[in-house]
mmCIF file with all atom_site columns, C-alpha atoms in Angstrom:
data_model
loop_
_atom_site.group_PDB
_atom_site.id
_atom_site.type_symbol
_atom_site.label_atom_id
_atom_site.label_alt_id
_atom_site.label_comp_id
_atom_site.label_asym_id
_atom_site.label_entity_id
_atom_site.label_seq_id
_atom_site.pdbx_PDB_ins_code
_atom_site.Cartn_x
_atom_site.Cartn_y
_atom_site.Cartn_z
_atom_site.occupancy
_atom_site.B_iso_or_equiv
_atom_site.pdbx_formal_charge
_atom_site.auth_seq_id
_atom_site.auth_comp_id
_atom_site.auth_asym_id
_atom_site.auth_atom_id
_atom_site.pdbx_PDB_model_num
ATOM 1   C CA . MET A 1 1   ? 117.527 118.400 -7.176  1.00 98.00 ? 38  MET A CA 1
ATOM 2   C CA . LEU A 1 2   ? 118.576 122.027 -6.856  1.00 98.00 ? 39  LEU A CA 1
ATOM 3   C CA . GLU A 1 3   ? 117.408 122.175 -3.250  1.00 98.00 ? 40  GLU A CA 1
ATOM 4   C CA . GLU A 1 4   ? 119.310 118.963 -2.496  1.00 98.00 ? 41  GLU A CA 1
ATOM 5   C CA . LEU A 1 5   ? 122.451 120.513 -4.010  1.00 98.00 ? 42  LEU A CA 1
ATOM 6   C CA . LEU A 1 6   ? 122.018 123.625 -1.886  1.00 98.00 ? 43  LEU A CA 1
ATOM 7   C CA . GLU A 1 7   ? 121.493 121.400 1.168   1.00 98.00 ? 44  GLU A CA 1
ATOM 8   C CA . LYS A 1 8   ? 124.900 119.854 0.421   1.00 98.00 ? 45  LYS A CA 1
ATOM 9   C CA . GLY A 1 9   ? 126.523 123.289 0.345   1.00 98.00 ? 46  GLY A CA 1
ATOM 10  C CA . HIS A 1 10  ? 126.768 123.902 -3.396  1.00 98.00 ? 47  HIS A CA 1
ATOM 11  C CA . LYS A 1 11  ? 126.278 127.669 -3.468  1.00 97.00 ? 48  LYS A CA 1
ATOM 12  C CA . ASP A 1 12  ? 126.483 127.703 -7.260  1.00 97.00 ? 49  ASP A CA 1
ATOM 13  C CA . ALA A 1 13  ? 123.204 125.764 -7.332  1.00 98.00 ? 50  ALA A CA 1
ATOM 14  C CA . GLN A 1 14  ? 121.228 128.910 -6.480  1.00 98.00 ? 51  GLN A CA 1
ATOM 15  C CA . TYR A 1 15  ? 118.401 129.224 -8.968  1.00 98.00 ? 52  TYR A CA 1
ATOM 16  C CA . ASP A 1 16  ? 115.400 131.196 -10.138 1.00 98.00 ? 53  ASP A CA 1
ATOM 17  C CA . ALA A 1 17  ? 112.175 129.251 -10.601 1.00 98.00 ? 54  ALA A CA 1
ATOM 18  C CA . TRP A 1 18  ? 109.511 130.870 -12.743 1.00 96.00 ? 55  TRP A CA 1
ATOM 19  C CA . LEU A 1 19  ? 105.888 129.737 -12.748 1.00 95.00 ? 56  LEU A CA 1
ATOM 20  C CA . ILE A 1 20  ? 104.705 128.541 -16.163 1.00 95.00 ? 57  ILE A CA 1
ATOM 21  C CA . ASN A 1 21  ? 100.913 128.481 -16.087 1.00 93.00 ? 58  ASN A CA 1
ATOM 22  C CA . ILE A 1 22  ? 99.994  125.683 -18.471 1.00 92.00 ? 59  ILE A CA 1
ATOM 23  C CA . GLN A 1 23  ? 96.272  126.479 -18.080 1.00 90.00 ? 60  GLN A CA 1
ATOM 24  C CA . ASP A 1 24  ? 96.977  129.880 -19.654 1.00 94.00 ? 61  ASP A CA 1
ATOM 25  C CA . GLY A 1 25  ? 99.243  128.437 -22.342 1.00 95.00 ? 62  GLY A CA 1
ATOM 26  C CA . ASP A 1 26  ? 102.465 129.998 -21.034 1.00 95.00 ? 63  ASP A CA 1
ATOM 27  C CA . GLN A 1 27  ? 104.363 126.958 -22.316 1.00 97.00 ? 64  GLN A CA 1
ATOM 28  C CA . PHE A 1 28  ? 103.629 128.001 -25.895 1.00 97.00 ? 65  PHE A CA 1
ATOM 29  C CA . GLY A 1 29  ? 105.141 131.475 -25.557 1.00 94.00 ? 66  GLY A CA 1
ATOM 30  C CA . SER A 1 30  ? 108.238 132.126 -27.642 1.00 90.00 ? 67  SER A CA 1
ATOM 31  C CA . GLY A 1 31  ? 110.436 132.613 -24.587 1.00 92.00 ? 68  GLY A CA 1
ATOM 32  C CA . PHE A 1 32  ? 109.607 129.192 -23.183 1.00 95.00 ? 69  PHE A CA 1
ATOM 33  C CA . VAL A 1 33  ? 109.704 127.444 -26.549 1.00 96.00 ? 70  VAL A CA 1
ATOM 34  C CA . ASP A 1 34  ? 113.265 128.710 -26.939 1.00 96.00 ? 71  ASP A CA 1
ATOM 35  C CA . VAL A 1 35  ? 114.141 126.676 -23.834 1.00 97.00 ? 72  VAL A CA 1
ATOM 36  C CA . ASN A 1 36  ? 111.972 123.653 -24.629 1.00 97.00 ? 73  ASN A CA 1
ATOM 37  C CA . PRO A 1 37  ? 110.766 123.322 -28.230 1.00 97.00 ? 74  PRO A CA 1
ATOM 38  C CA . ASN A 1 38  ? 108.355 120.602 -27.040 1.00 97.00 ? 75  ASN A CA 1
ATOM 39  C CA . SER A 1 39  ? 106.471 123.122 -24.845 1.00 97.00 ? 76  SER A CA 1
ATOM 40  C CA . LYS A 1 40  ? 106.513 120.921 -21.747 1.00 95.00 ? 77  LYS A CA 1
ATOM 41  C CA . ILE A 1 41  ? 107.552 121.664 -18.174 1.00 95.00 ? 78  ILE A CA 1
ATOM 42  C CA . PRO A 1 42  ? 110.038 121.540 -16.599 1.00 95.00 ? 79  PRO A CA 1
ATOM 43  C CA . ALA A 1 43  ? 112.859 123.156 -18.566 1.00 97.00 ? 80  ALA A CA 1
ATOM 44  C CA . LEU A 1 44  ? 116.107 124.684 -17.399 1.00 98.00 ? 81  LEU A CA 1
ATOM 45  C CA . MET A 1 45  ? 118.436 127.386 -18.751 1.00 98.00 ? 82  MET A CA 1
ATOM 46  C CA . ASP A 1 46  ? 121.939 127.322 -17.286 1.00 98.00 ? 83  ASP A CA 1
ATOM 47  C CA . HIS A 1 47  ? 123.325 130.861 -17.409 1.00 97.00 ? 84  HIS A CA 1
ATOM 48  C CA . SER A 1 48  ? 126.514 129.892 -15.584 1.00 96.00 ? 85  SER A CA 1
ATOM 49  C CA . VAL A 1 49  ? 128.054 128.764 -18.886 1.00 97.00 ? 86  VAL A CA 1
ATOM 50  C CA . ASN A 1 50  ? 128.748 130.720 -22.048 1.00 97.00 ? 87  ASN A CA 1
ATOM 51  C CA . PRO A 1 51  ? 126.752 130.446 -24.182 1.00 97.00 ? 88  PRO A CA 1
ATOM 52  C CA . PRO A 1 52  ? 123.839 129.556 -21.860 1.00 97.00 ? 89  PRO A CA 1
ATOM 53  C CA . GLN A 1 53  ? 122.816 125.907 -22.061 1.00 98.00 ? 90  GLN A CA 1
ATOM 54  C CA . ARG A 1 54  ? 119.197 124.852 -22.387 1.00 98.00 ? 91  ARG A CA 1
ATOM 55  C CA . VAL A 1 55  ? 118.146 121.522 -20.869 1.00 98.00 ? 92  VAL A CA 1
ATOM 56  C CA . PHE A 1 56  ? 114.697 119.988 -21.273 1.00 97.00 ? 93  PHE A CA 1
ATOM 57  C CA . GLU A 1 57  ? 113.047 116.754 -20.120 1.00 96.00 ? 94  GLU A CA 1
ATOM 58  C CA . SER A 1 58  ? 113.244 116.028 -16.400 1.00 96.00 ? 95  SER A CA 1
ATOM 59  C CA . GLY A 1 59  ? 115.562 113.051 -16.792 1.00 97.00 ? 96  GLY A CA 1
ATOM 60  C CA . SER A 1 60  ? 117.990 115.114 -18.847 1.00 98.00 ? 97  SER A CA 1
ATOM 61  C CA . ILE A 1 61  ? 117.855 117.952 -16.301 1.00 98.00 ? 98  ILE A CA 1
ATOM 62  C CA . LEU A 1 62  ? 118.626 115.580 -13.423 1.00 98.00 ? 99  LEU A CA 1
ATOM 63  C CA . LEU A 1 63  ? 121.497 113.954 -15.289 1.00 98.00 ? 100 LEU A CA 1
ATOM 64  C CA . TYR A 1 64  ? 122.894 117.336 -16.357 1.00 98.00 ? 101 TYR A CA 1
ATOM 65  C CA . LEU A 1 65  ? 122.898 118.690 -12.806 1.00 98.00 ? 102 LEU A CA 1
ATOM 66  C CA . ALA A 1 66  ? 124.268 115.460 -11.346 1.00 98.00 ? 103 ALA A CA 1
ATOM 67  C CA . GLU A 1 67  ? 127.225 115.565 -13.714 1.00 98.00 ? 104 GLU A CA 1
ATOM 68  C CA . LYS A 1 68  ? 127.731 119.312 -13.333 1.00 98.00 ? 105 LYS A CA 1
ATOM 69  C CA . PHE A 1 69  ? 127.937 119.160 -9.531  1.00 98.00 ? 106 PHE A CA 1
ATOM 70  C CA . GLY A 1 70  ? 129.172 115.602 -9.052  1.00 98.00 ? 107 GLY A CA 1
ATOM 71  C CA . GLU A 1 71  ? 126.300 114.629 -6.749  1.00 98.00 ? 108 GLU A CA 1
ATOM 72  C CA . PHE A 1 72  ? 123.493 112.037 -6.605  1.00 98.00 ? 109 PHE A CA 1
ATOM 73  C CA . LEU A 1 73  ? 124.986 109.936 -9.406  1.00 98.00 ? 110 LEU A CA 1
ATOM 74  C CA . PRO A 1 74  ? 127.463 107.312 -8.171  1.00 98.00 ? 111 PRO A CA 1
ATOM 75  C CA . ARG A 1 75  ? 130.926 107.221 -9.707  1.00 96.00 ? 112 ARG A CA 1
ATOM 76  C CA . ASP A 1 76  ? 131.235 103.460 -9.394  1.00 96.00 ? 113 ASP A CA 1
ATOM 77  C CA . PRO A 1 77  ? 130.311 102.122 -12.867 1.00 97.00 ? 114 PRO A CA 1
ATOM 78  C CA . ALA A 1 78  ? 127.938 99.446  -11.598 1.00 97.00 ? 115 ALA A CA 1
ATOM 79  C CA . ALA A 1 79  ? 126.093 101.810 -9.233  1.00 97.00 ? 116 ALA A CA 1
ATOM 80  C CA . ARG A 1 80  ? 125.977 104.529 -11.887 1.00 98.00 ? 117 ARG A CA 1
ATOM 81  C CA . THR A 1 81  ? 124.458 102.130 -14.388 1.00 98.00 ? 118 THR A CA 1
ATOM 82  C CA . GLU A 1 82  ? 121.861 100.935 -11.863 1.00 98.00 ? 119 GLU A CA 1
ATOM 83  C CA . THR A 1 83  ? 120.920 104.567 -11.193 1.00 98.00 ? 120 THR A CA 1
ATOM 84  C CA . LEU A 1 84  ? 120.478 105.237 -14.887 1.00 98.00 ? 121 LEU A CA 1
ATOM 85  C CA . ASN A 1 85  ? 118.493 102.009 -15.274 1.00 98.00 ? 122 ASN A CA 1
ATOM 86  C CA . TRP A 1 86  ? 115.865 103.346 -12.883 1.00 98.00 ? 123 TRP A CA 1
ATOM 87  C CA . LEU A 1 87  ? 116.014 106.886 -14.240 1.00 98.00 ? 124 LEU A CA 1
ATOM 88  C CA . PHE A 1 88  ? 115.182 105.628 -17.723 1.00 98.00 ? 125 PHE A CA 1
ATOM 89  C CA . TRP A 1 89  ? 112.621 103.206 -16.269 1.00 98.00 ? 126 TRP A CA 1
ATOM 90  C CA . GLN A 1 90  ? 110.779 106.240 -14.966 1.00 97.00 ? 127 GLN A CA 1
ATOM 91  C CA . MET A 1 91  ? 110.919 107.982 -18.322 1.00 96.00 ? 128 MET A CA 1
ATOM 92  C CA . GLY A 1 92  ? 109.330 104.976 -20.010 1.00 95.00 ? 129 GLY A CA 1
ATOM 93  C CA . SER A 1 93  ? 106.838 104.114 -17.265 1.00 96.00 ? 130 SER A CA 1
ATOM 94  C CA . ALA A 1 94  ? 105.468 107.437 -16.044 1.00 94.00 ? 131 ALA A CA 1
ATOM 95  C CA . PRO A 1 95  ? 103.504 108.267 -19.220 1.00 94.00 ? 132 PRO A CA 1
ATOM 96  C CA . LEU A 1 96  ? 101.487 105.100 -18.630 1.00 96.00 ? 133 LEU A CA 1
ATOM 97  C CA . LEU A 1 97  ? 100.740 106.362 -15.127 1.00 97.00 ? 134 LEU A CA 1
ATOM 98  C CA . GLY A 1 98  ? 99.930  109.954 -16.030 1.00 94.00 ? 135 GLY A CA 1
ATOM 99  C CA . GLY A 1 99  ? 98.651  109.974 -19.591 1.00 93.00 ? 136 GLY A CA 1
ATOM 100 C CA . GLY A 1 100 ? 97.180  106.482 -19.362 1.00 97.00 ? 137 GLY A CA 1
ATOM 101 C CA . PHE A 1 101 ? 95.874  105.579 -15.931 1.00 97.00 ? 138 PHE A CA 1
ATOM 102 C CA . GLY A 1 102 ? 95.487  109.140 -14.675 1.00 97.00 ? 139 GLY A CA 1
ATOM 103 C CA . HIS A 1 103 ? 93.569  110.261 -17.734 1.00 97.00 ? 140 HIS A CA 1
ATOM 104 C CA . PHE A 1 104 ? 91.111  107.396 -17.983 1.00 97.00 ? 141 PHE A CA 1
ATOM 105 C CA . TYR A 1 105 ? 90.612  106.892 -14.246 1.00 97.00 ? 142 TYR A CA 1
ATOM 106 C CA . ALA A 1 106 ? 90.406  110.515 -13.121 1.00 97.00 ? 143 ALA A CA 1
ATOM 107 C CA . TYR A 1 107 ? 90.008  112.974 -15.997 1.00 96.00 ? 144 TYR A CA 1
ATOM 108 C CA . ALA A 1 108 ? 88.283  111.444 -19.027 1.00 96.00 ? 145 ALA A CA 1
ATOM 109 C CA . PRO A 1 109 ? 84.805  112.932 -19.535 1.00 96.00 ? 146 PRO A CA 1
ATOM 110 C CA . GLU A 1 110 ? 83.411  109.438 -20.036 1.00 96.00 ? 147 GLU A CA 1
ATOM 111 C CA . LYS A 1 111 ? 84.410  106.315 -18.117 1.00 94.00 ? 148 LYS A CA 1
ATOM 112 C CA . TYR A 1 112 ? 85.433  103.369 -20.260 1.00 96.00 ? 149 TYR A CA 1
ATOM 113 C CA . GLN A 1 113 ? 86.116  100.167 -18.372 1.00 97.00 ? 150 GLN A CA 1
ATOM 114 C CA . TYR A 1 114 ? 88.619  98.625  -20.758 1.00 98.00 ? 151 TYR A CA 1
ATOM 115 C CA . PRO A 1 115 ? 91.281  101.388 -20.644 1.00 97.00 ? 152 PRO A CA 1
ATOM 116 C CA . ILE A 1 116 ? 90.795  101.783 -16.890 1.00 98.00 ? 153 ILE A CA 1
ATOM 117 C CA . ASP A 1 117 ? 91.358  98.058  -16.399 1.00 98.00 ? 154 ASP A CA 1
ATOM 118 C CA . ARG A 1 118 ? 94.249  97.971  -18.863 1.00 98.00 ? 155 ARG A CA 1
ATOM 119 C CA . TYR A 1 119 ? 96.171  100.845 -17.288 1.00 98.00 ? 156 TYR A CA 1
ATOM 120 C CA . THR A 1 120 ? 95.341  99.756  -13.757 1.00 98.00 ? 157 THR A CA 1
ATOM 121 C CA . MET A 1 121 ? 96.935  96.384  -14.435 1.00 98.00 ? 158 MET A CA 1
ATOM 122 C CA . GLU A 1 122 ? 100.040 98.086  -15.811 1.00 98.00 ? 159 GLU A CA 1
ATOM 123 C CA . ILE A 1 123 ? 100.322 100.520 -12.891 1.00 98.00 ? 160 ILE A CA 1
ATOM 124 C CA . LYS A 1 124 ? 99.973  97.712  -10.381 1.00 98.00 ? 161 LYS A CA 1
ATOM 125 C CA . ARG A 1 125 ? 102.649 95.777  -12.271 1.00 98.00 ? 162 ARG A CA 1
ATOM 126 C CA . GLN A 1 126 ? 104.963 98.789  -12.090 1.00 98.00 ? 163 GLN A CA 1
ATOM 127 C CA . LEU A 1 127 ? 104.318 99.214  -8.379  1.00 98.00 ? 164 LEU A CA 1
ATOM 128 C CA . ASP A 1 128 ? 105.137 95.542  -7.882  1.00 98.00 ? 165 ASP A CA 1
ATOM 129 C CA . VAL A 1 129 ? 108.432 96.062  -9.731  1.00 98.00 ? 166 VAL A CA 1
ATOM 130 C CA . LEU A 1 130 ? 109.259 98.964  -7.427  1.00 98.00 ? 167 LEU A CA 1
ATOM 131 C CA . ASP A 1 131 ? 108.125 97.111  -4.319  1.00 98.00 ? 168 ASP A CA 1
ATOM 132 C CA . ARG A 1 132 ? 110.322 94.107  -5.053  1.00 98.00 ? 169 ARG A CA 1
ATOM 133 C CA . ARG A 1 133 ? 113.309 96.342  -5.747  1.00 98.00 ? 170 ARG A CA 1
ATOM 134 C CA . LEU A 1 134 ? 112.822 98.293  -2.525  1.00 98.00 ? 171 LEU A CA 1
ATOM 135 C CA . ALA A 1 135 ? 112.365 95.147  -0.424  1.00 98.00 ? 172 ALA A CA 1
ATOM 136 C CA . ASP A 1 136 ? 116.138 94.715  -0.257  1.00 97.00 ? 173 ASP A CA 1
ATOM 137 C CA . ASN A 1 137 ? 117.318 98.244  -1.035  1.00 98.00 ? 174 ASN A CA 1
ATOM 138 C CA . THR A 1 138 ? 116.895 101.498 0.851   1.00 98.00 ? 175 THR A CA 1
ATOM 139 C CA . TYR A 1 139 ? 116.741 103.416 -2.416  1.00 98.00 ? 176 TYR A CA 1
ATOM 140 C CA . LEU A 1 140 ? 116.322 102.413 -6.038  1.00 98.00 ? 177 LEU A CA 1
ATOM 141 C CA . ALA A 1 141 ? 120.033 102.240 -6.840  1.00 97.00 ? 178 ALA A CA 1
ATOM 142 C CA . GLY A 1 142 ? 120.962 100.668 -3.500  1.00 97.00 ? 179 GLY A CA 1
ATOM 143 C CA . ASP A 1 143 ? 121.878 102.382 -0.254  1.00 97.00 ? 180 ASP A CA 1
ATOM 144 C CA . GLU A 1 144 ? 122.450 105.794 -1.831  1.00 97.00 ? 181 GLU A CA 1
ATOM 145 C CA . TYR A 1 145 ? 119.806 108.409 -2.617  1.00 98.00 ? 182 TYR A CA 1
ATOM 146 C CA . THR A 1 146 ? 120.163 109.330 -6.291  1.00 98.00 ? 183 THR A CA 1
ATOM 147 C CA . ILE A 1 147 ? 118.556 111.123 -9.203  1.00 98.00 ? 184 ILE A CA 1
ATOM 148 C CA . ALA A 1 148 ? 116.623 107.915 -9.865  1.00 98.00 ? 185 ALA A CA 1
ATOM 149 C CA . ASP A 1 149 ? 114.697 108.362 -6.618  1.00 98.00 ? 186 ASP A CA 1
ATOM 150 C CA . MET A 1 150 ? 114.156 112.036 -7.439  1.00 98.00 ? 187 MET A CA 1
ATOM 151 C CA . ALA A 1 151 ? 112.630 111.099 -10.783 1.00 98.00 ? 188 ALA A CA 1
ATOM 152 C CA . VAL A 1 152 ? 110.400 108.229 -9.627  1.00 98.00 ? 189 VAL A CA 1
ATOM 153 C CA . TRP A 1 153 ? 109.211 109.554 -6.253  1.00 98.00 ? 190 TRP A CA 1
ATOM 154 C CA . PRO A 1 154 ? 106.991 112.467 -7.419  1.00 97.00 ? 191 PRO A CA 1
ATOM 155 C CA . TRP A 1 155 ? 104.943 110.103 -9.594  1.00 97.00 ? 192 TRP A CA 1
ATOM 156 C CA . TYR A 1 156 ? 104.669 106.871 -7.654  1.00 98.00 ? 193 TYR A CA 1
ATOM 157 C CA . GLY A 1 157 ? 105.019 108.312 -4.169  1.00 98.00 ? 194 GLY A CA 1
ATOM 158 C CA . ALA A 1 158 ? 102.116 110.645 -4.867  1.00 97.00 ? 195 ALA A CA 1
ATOM 159 C CA . LEU A 1 159 ? 100.061 107.765 -6.259  1.00 98.00 ? 196 LEU A CA 1
ATOM 160 C CA . VAL A 1 160 ? 100.380 105.455 -3.255  1.00 98.00 ? 197 VAL A CA 1
ATOM 161 C CA . THR A 1 161 ? 99.781  108.271 -0.754  1.00 97.00 ? 198 THR A CA 1
ATOM 162 C CA . ASN A 1 162 ? 96.619  109.415 -2.553  1.00 96.00 ? 199 ASN A CA 1
ATOM 163 C CA . LYS A 1 163 ? 98.009  112.818 -3.555  1.00 94.00 ? 200 LYS A CA 1
ATOM 164 C CA . VAL A 1 164 ? 97.062  112.267 -7.210  1.00 94.00 ? 201 VAL A CA 1
ATOM 165 C CA . TYR A 1 165 ? 93.930  110.767 -8.761  1.00 96.00 ? 202 TYR A CA 1
ATOM 166 C CA . GLU A 1 166 ? 92.535  109.705 -5.327  1.00 96.00 ? 203 GLU A CA 1
ATOM 167 C CA . ALA A 1 167 ? 93.161  106.145 -6.411  1.00 97.00 ? 204 ALA A CA 1
ATOM 168 C CA . ALA A 1 168 ? 95.112  104.691 -3.487  1.00 97.00 ? 205 ALA A CA 1
ATOM 169 C CA . GLU A 1 169 ? 92.250  102.496 -2.307  1.00 97.00 ? 206 GLU A CA 1
ATOM 170 C CA . PHE A 1 170 ? 91.373  101.438 -5.853  1.00 97.00 ? 207 PHE A CA 1
ATOM 171 C CA . ILE A 1 171 ? 94.910  100.205 -6.612  1.00 98.00 ? 208 ILE A CA 1
ATOM 172 C CA . GLU A 1 172 ? 95.305  98.711  -3.093  1.00 98.00 ? 209 GLU A CA 1
ATOM 173 C CA . ALA A 1 173 ? 98.277  100.966 -2.384  1.00 98.00 ? 210 ALA A CA 1
ATOM 174 C CA . HIS A 1 174 ? 98.546  99.682  1.185   1.00 98.00 ? 211 HIS A CA 1
ATOM 175 C CA . THR A 1 175 ? 99.858  96.373  -0.154  1.00 98.00 ? 212 THR A CA 1
ATOM 176 C CA . TYR A 1 176 ? 103.017 97.981  -1.547  1.00 98.00 ? 213 TYR A CA 1
ATOM 177 C CA . THR A 1 177 ? 104.646 98.314  1.831   1.00 98.00 ? 214 THR A CA 1
ATOM 178 C CA . ASN A 1 178 ? 108.192 98.857  0.594   1.00 98.00 ? 215 ASN A CA 1
ATOM 179 C CA . VAL A 1 179 ? 107.102 101.603 -1.789  1.00 98.00 ? 216 VAL A CA 1
ATOM 180 C CA . LEU A 1 180 ? 105.263 103.288 1.070   1.00 98.00 ? 217 LEU A CA 1
ATOM 181 C CA . ARG A 1 181 ? 108.309 103.062 3.352   1.00 98.00 ? 218 ARG A CA 1
ATOM 182 C CA . TRP A 1 182 ? 110.504 104.601 0.645   1.00 98.00 ? 219 TRP A CA 1
ATOM 183 C CA . THR A 1 183 ? 107.882 107.266 -0.122  1.00 98.00 ? 220 THR A CA 1
ATOM 184 C CA . HIS A 1 184 ? 107.584 108.451 3.470   1.00 98.00 ? 221 HIS A CA 1
ATOM 185 C CA . GLN A 1 185 ? 111.351 108.345 3.981   1.00 98.00 ? 222 GLN A CA 1
ATOM 186 C CA . ILE A 1 186 ? 111.989 110.646 1.026   1.00 98.00 ? 223 ILE A CA 1
ATOM 187 C CA . ALA A 1 187 ? 109.126 112.966 1.997   1.00 98.00 ? 224 ALA A CA 1
ATOM 188 C CA . GLU A 1 188 ? 110.945 113.780 5.245   1.00 98.00 ? 225 GLU A CA 1
ATOM 189 C CA . ARG A 1 189 ? 114.033 115.159 3.506   1.00 98.00 ? 226 ARG A CA 1
ATOM 190 C CA . PRO A 1 190 ? 114.259 118.931 4.124   1.00 98.00 ? 227 PRO A CA 1
ATOM 191 C CA . ALA A 1 191 ? 115.188 119.637 0.503   1.00 98.00 ? 228 ALA A CA 1
ATOM 192 C CA . VAL A 1 192 ? 112.180 117.637 -0.697  1.00 98.00 ? 229 VAL A CA 1
ATOM 193 C CA . LYS A 1 193 ? 109.866 119.608 1.551   1.00 98.00 ? 230 LYS A CA 1
ATOM 194 C CA . ARG A 1 194 ? 111.188 122.861 0.103   1.00 98.00 ? 231 ARG A CA 1
ATOM 195 C CA . GLY A 1 195 ? 111.233 121.615 -3.472  1.00 98.00 ? 232 GLY A CA 1
ATOM 196 C CA . ARG A 1 196 ? 107.584 120.566 -3.331  1.00 97.00 ? 233 ARG A CA 1
ATOM 197 C CA . MET A 1 197 ? 106.624 124.168 -2.562  1.00 98.00 ? 234 MET A CA 1
ATOM 198 C CA . VAL A 1 198 ? 108.338 125.703 -5.584  1.00 98.00 ? 235 VAL A CA 1
ATOM 199 C CA . ASN A 1 199 ? 105.960 126.756 -8.397  1.00 97.00 ? 236 ASN A CA 1
ATOM 200 C CA . ARG A 1 200 ? 103.109 125.155 -6.467  1.00 96.00 ? 237 ARG A CA 1
ATOM 201 C CA . ALA A 1 201 ? 99.867  126.967 -7.266  1.00 94.00 ? 238 ALA A CA 1
ATOM 202 C CA . TRP A 1 202 ? 97.298  124.823 -5.433  1.00 92.00 ? 239 TRP A CA 1
ATOM 203 C CA . GLY A 1 203 ? 96.519  123.588 -1.933  1.00 94.00 ? 240 GLY A CA 1
ATOM 204 C CA . ASP A 1 204 ? 97.447  125.238 1.344   1.00 96.00 ? 241 ASP A CA 1
ATOM 205 C CA . PRO A 1 205 ? 98.581  128.849 0.678   1.00 97.00 ? 242 PRO A CA 1
ATOM 206 C CA . ALA A 1 206 ? 101.425 128.311 3.163   1.00 97.00 ? 243 ALA A CA 1
ATOM 207 C CA . SER A 1 207 ? 102.807 125.607 0.871   1.00 97.00 ? 244 SER A CA 1
ATOM 208 C CA . GLN A 1 208 ? 102.605 127.660 -2.326  1.00 98.00 ? 245 GLN A CA 1
ATOM 209 C CA . LEU A 1 209 ? 105.730 129.459 -3.522  1.00 98.00 ? 246 LEU A CA 1
ATOM 210 C CA . TRP A 1 210 ? 104.780 130.611 -6.990  1.00 97.00 ? 247 TRP A CA 1
ATOM 211 C CA . GLU A 1 211 ? 108.284 131.865 -7.817  1.00 97.00 ? 248 GLU A CA 1
ATOM 212 C CA . ARG A 1 212 ? 111.587 131.173 -6.098  1.00 98.00 ? 249 ARG A CA 1
ATOM 213 C CA . HIS A 1 213 ? 114.562 133.529 -6.452  1.00 98.00 ? 250 HIS A CA 1
ATOM 214 C CA . ASP A 1 214 ? 116.216 133.314 -3.040  1.00 97.00 ? 251 ASP A CA 1
ATOM 215 C CA . ALA A 1 215 ? 116.329 130.911 -0.113  1.00 97.00 ? 252 ALA A CA 1
ATOM 216 C CA . SER A 1 216 ? 114.502 133.477 2.021   1.00 97.00 ? 253 SER A CA 1
ATOM 217 C CA . ASP A 1 217 ? 111.470 133.232 -0.263  1.00 98.00 ? 254 ASP A CA 1
ATOM 218 C CA . PHE A 1 218 ? 110.352 130.084 1.579   1.00 98.00 ? 255 PHE A CA 1
ATOM 219 C CA . GLU A 1 219 ? 109.857 132.171 4.706   1.00 97.00 ? 256 GLU A CA 1
ATOM 220 C CA . LEU A 1 220 ? 108.799 135.473 3.188   1.00 97.00 ? 257 LEU A CA 1
ATOM 221 C CA . LYS A 1 221 ? 106.999 134.946 -0.106  1.00 97.00 ? 258 LYS A CA 1
ATOM 222 C CA . THR A 1 222 ? 104.662 131.966 0.182   1.00 98.00 ? 259 THR A CA 1
ATOM 223 C CA . LEU A 1 223 ? 101.135 132.783 -0.923  1.00 97.00 ? 260 LEU A CA 1
ATOM 224 C CA . ASP A 1 224 ? 99.804  133.149 2.613   1.00 96.00 ? 261 ASP A CA 1
ATOM 225 C CA . LYS A 1 225 ? 102.478 135.812 3.321   1.00 96.00 ? 262 LYS A CA 1
ATOM 226 C CA . LEU A 1 226 ? 101.735 137.703 0.127   1.00 96.00 ? 263 LEU A CA 1
ATOM 227 C CA . GLN A 1 227 ? 97.998  137.627 0.778   1.00 94.00 ? 264 GLN A CA 1
ATOM 228 C CA . GLY A 1 228 ? 98.430  138.628 4.415   1.00 84.00 ? 265 GLY A CA 1
#
């Protein structure tokens, strides 16, 4: 979202992104808990207001920034409501994808068929919901790219393109053609390409920007540059 705002010319959207290593328990440190008492990432502290405003939960962060900058949330009441419909759909659906399907299919130490089947059916149902919506709409809220797409894409786009859980073949991702079209379309946005690098600590070193404090960091401070 912040990179999209910068792409639109909002200079006040400049930001610092700090890496919170959840494997080391950084999210339980007092400094982070002050920003998000639930100890989950992401969390945001807006120092442009007095007193500084904390914002936690990704949906709340997206809505906060959309209203602050007047972008990616339509002003027309019907389009705004449709955007929020899909934003809150993501908030209710994604835990079933991550904590449910992802856990039992990919991470559980023992494989139990019932929860795998149960969550697979739900994930496929969700993908069908998305696919039918995107059959007649470029984006989730219509023709306009919004915070709803920003919220849903990292979860379901990664699933159907095999970037999480390696389950694309298992869930027959190729059958959700409209979701795939939407996924690839969003992946080509310059701001999305930059945003995916921020706080990334795995994969190709050239795609890892552990901390982001300036636009030049994408060229100068990716892991491959620091190691070289």
